[in-house]
Amino acid sequence: MNIAEEIERINRQITSKGYKLTRQREITLTVLLENEKEHLSAEEVFMRVKEKFPHIGLATVYRSLELLVQLRIVEKMNFGDGLARYDLRHEDHEHMHHHLICTSCGALEEIQDDWLSELEDRLKKEYGFQVTDHRLDFMGSFKACSTDNCKKQKTAVS
């Protein structure tokens, strides 16, 4: 799906919940879509939004991000570096994807497969607990970090 189609899909989500896709929110979403693999912080989102919409303020970007989190369009995450980072949710995945986070270099790798569905089924069966969402982050080191081929060169978290 291209960015325009994603924006339209998200616009339907936003309007179905009684909100409008303002120009500021649209630009914020565009920046998130254009930089999806980077897991940008609010400040990084702001700097990139400001390039496209110079008159926008930091508070407006924060409010846009928080509304998108509240509407479950964006997930607010912390990878242990002291920054809140933002990750788009996708309708083709029932749950958020998972992350491998390298504590040596800060590199981040995403796992799209949901390996927890059997556990969710067991929780429902044994405890009567219906899981509606989950997130799993694995902290550790990539093998390449002990060599000169550190993954940070490929997918580093800013």
C-alpha positions as semicolon CSV with decimal commas, in nm:
position;residue;x (nm);y (nm);z (nm)
1;M;0,000;0,000;0,000
2;N;0,142;0,343;-0,087
3;I;0,151;0,644;0,146
4;A;-0,160;0,810;-0,003
5;E;-0,360;0,487;0,041
6;E;-0,233;0,449;0,399
7;I;-0,328;0,810;0,479
8;E;-0,677;0,749;0,339
9;R;-0,713;0,427;0,543
10;I;-0,602;0,607;0,858
11;N;-0,831;0,901;0,778
12;R;-1,126;0,659;0,779
13;Q;-1,014;0,531;1,121
14;I;-0,982;0,882;1,260
15;T;-1,316;1,008;1,126
16;S;-1,496;0,694;1,244
17;K;-1,392;0,792;1,597
18;G;-1,517;1,150;1,562
19;Y;-1,191;1,328;1,482
20;K;-1,065;1,510;1,174
21;L;-0,746;1,449;0,982
22;T;-0,608;1,801;1,006
23;R;-0,320;1,911;0,785
24;Q;-0,085;1,888;1,085
25;R;-0,194;1,532;1,164
26;E;-0,166;1,433;0,799
27;I;0,190;1,564;0,774
28;T;0,281;1,390;1,101
29;L;0,142;1,062;0,963
30;T;0,325;1,113;0,635
31;V;0,654;1,155;0,820
32;L;0,587;0,838;1,020
33;L;0,503;0,646;0,702
34;E;0,807;0,776;0,516
35;N;1,035;0,679;0,805
36;E;0,854;0,370;0,926
37;K;1,161;0,155;0,989
38;E;1,333;0,424;1,196
39;H;1,101;0,437;1,503
40;L;1,137;0,812;1,536
41;S;1,120;1,006;1,863
42;A;0,876;1,297;1,895
43;E;1,161;1,542;1,843
44;E;1,274;1,360;1,528
45;V;0,917;1,358;1,398
46;F;0,892;1,730;1,473
47;M;1,214;1,814;1,286
48;R;1,098;1,623;0,977
49;V;0,746;1,766;0,994
50;K;0,892;2,116;1,025
51;E;1,078;2,065;0,694
52;K;0,740;2,013;0,524
53;F;0,531;2,253;0,732
54;P;0,765;2,524;0,872
55;H;0,503;2,700;1,086
56;I;0,412;2,396;1,296
57;G;0,500;2,395;1,665
58;L;0,647;2,116;1,875
59;A;0,336;2,107;2,097
60;T;0,115;2,047;1,791
61;V;0,328;1,751;1,686
62;Y;0,318;1,611;2,042
63;R;-0,062;1,648;2,052
64;S;-0,094;1,482;1,711
65;L;0,123;1,190;1,819
66;E;-0,065;1,147;2,147
67;L;-0,402;1,148;1,968
68;L;-0,273;0,887;1,722
69;V;-0,157;0,676;2,018
70;Q;-0,496;0,718;2,190
71;L;-0,672;0,608;1,869
72;R;-0,439;0,304;1,845
73;I;-0,304;0,413;1,507
74;V;0,046;0,461;1,646
75;E;0,219;0,277;1,929
76;K;0,436;0,469;2,175
77;M;0,740;0,263;2,265
78;N;1,051;0,284;2,477
79;F;1,357;0,087;2,373
80;G;1,559;0,164;2,684
81;D;1,734;0,472;2,546
82;G;1,525;0,721;2,743
83;L;1,321;0,837;2,443
84;A;0,960;0,766;2,356
85;R;0,951;0,638;1,999
86;Y;0,654;0,599;1,767
87;D;0,563;0,301;1,554
88;L;0,267;0,270;1,319
89;R;0,016;-0,006;1,375
90;H;-0,097;-0,195;1,067
91;E;-0,444;-0,333;1,005
92;D;-0,301;-0,650;0,850
93;H;-0,151;-0,751;1,186
94;E;-0,380;-0,831;1,475
95;H;-0,107;-0,730;1,720
96;M;0,199;-0,512;1,711
97;H;0,513;-0,665;1,574
98;H;0,799;-0,754;1,806
99;H;1,150;-0,616;1,828
100;L;1,503;-0,739;1,876
101;I;1,696;-0,456;2,042
102;C;2,074;-0,470;2,058
103;T;2,202;-0,340;2,389
104;S;2,553;-0,312;2,243
105;C;2,485;-0,080;1,950
106;G;2,117;0,015;1,968
107;A;2,025;-0,160;1,643
108;L;1,665;-0,268;1,610
109;E;1,522;-0,552;1,406
110;E;1,149;-0,614;1,368
111;I;0,980;-0,953;1,383
112;Q;0,652;-0,948;1,190
113;D;0,545;-1,302;1,281
114;D;0,321;-1,342;1,583
115;W;0,466;-1,636;1,771
116;L;0,240;-1,585;2,072
117;S;-0,093;-1,697;1,928
118;E;-0,067;-2,039;2,097
119;L;-0,002;-1,869;2,431
120;E;-0,302;-1,640;2,376
121;D;-0,523;-1,943;2,302
122;R;-0,399;-2,111;2,620
123;L;-0,466;-1,797;2,828
124;K;-0,820;-1,785;2,695
125;K;-0,882;-2,154;2,756
126;E;-0,720;-2,187;3,099
127;Y;-0,792;-1,843;3,248
128;G;-1,084;-1,710;3,047
129;F;-0,861;-1,417;2,952
130;Q;-0,901;-1,268;2,603
131;V;-0,579;-1,098;2,490
132;T;-0,654;-0,789;2,281
133;D;-0,295;-0,685;2,221
134;H;0,060;-0,752;2,329
135;R;0,408;-0,626;2,264
136;L;0,731;-0,810;2,307
137;D;1,081;-0,667;2,295
138;F;1,388;-0,889;2,318
139;M;1,698;-0,720;2,457
140;G;2,039;-0,863;2,380
141;S;2,327;-0,844;2,135
142;F;2,353;-0,938;1,772
143;K;2,636;-1,173;1,685
144;A;2,764;-0,914;1,437
145;C;2,821;-0,665;1,722
146;S;3,119;-0,868;1,835
147;T;3,271;-0,820;1,490
148;D;3,328;-0,528;1,256
149;N;2,996;-0,607;1,083
150;C;2,782;-0,448;1,354
151;K;2,413;-0,428;1,258
152;K;2,405;-0,063;1,365
153;Q;2,534;0,025;1,020
154;K;2,213;-0,123;0,878
155;T;1,920;-0,054;1,115
156;A;2,028;0,161;1,404
157;V;1,786;0,329;1,641
158;S;1,882;0,696;1,630
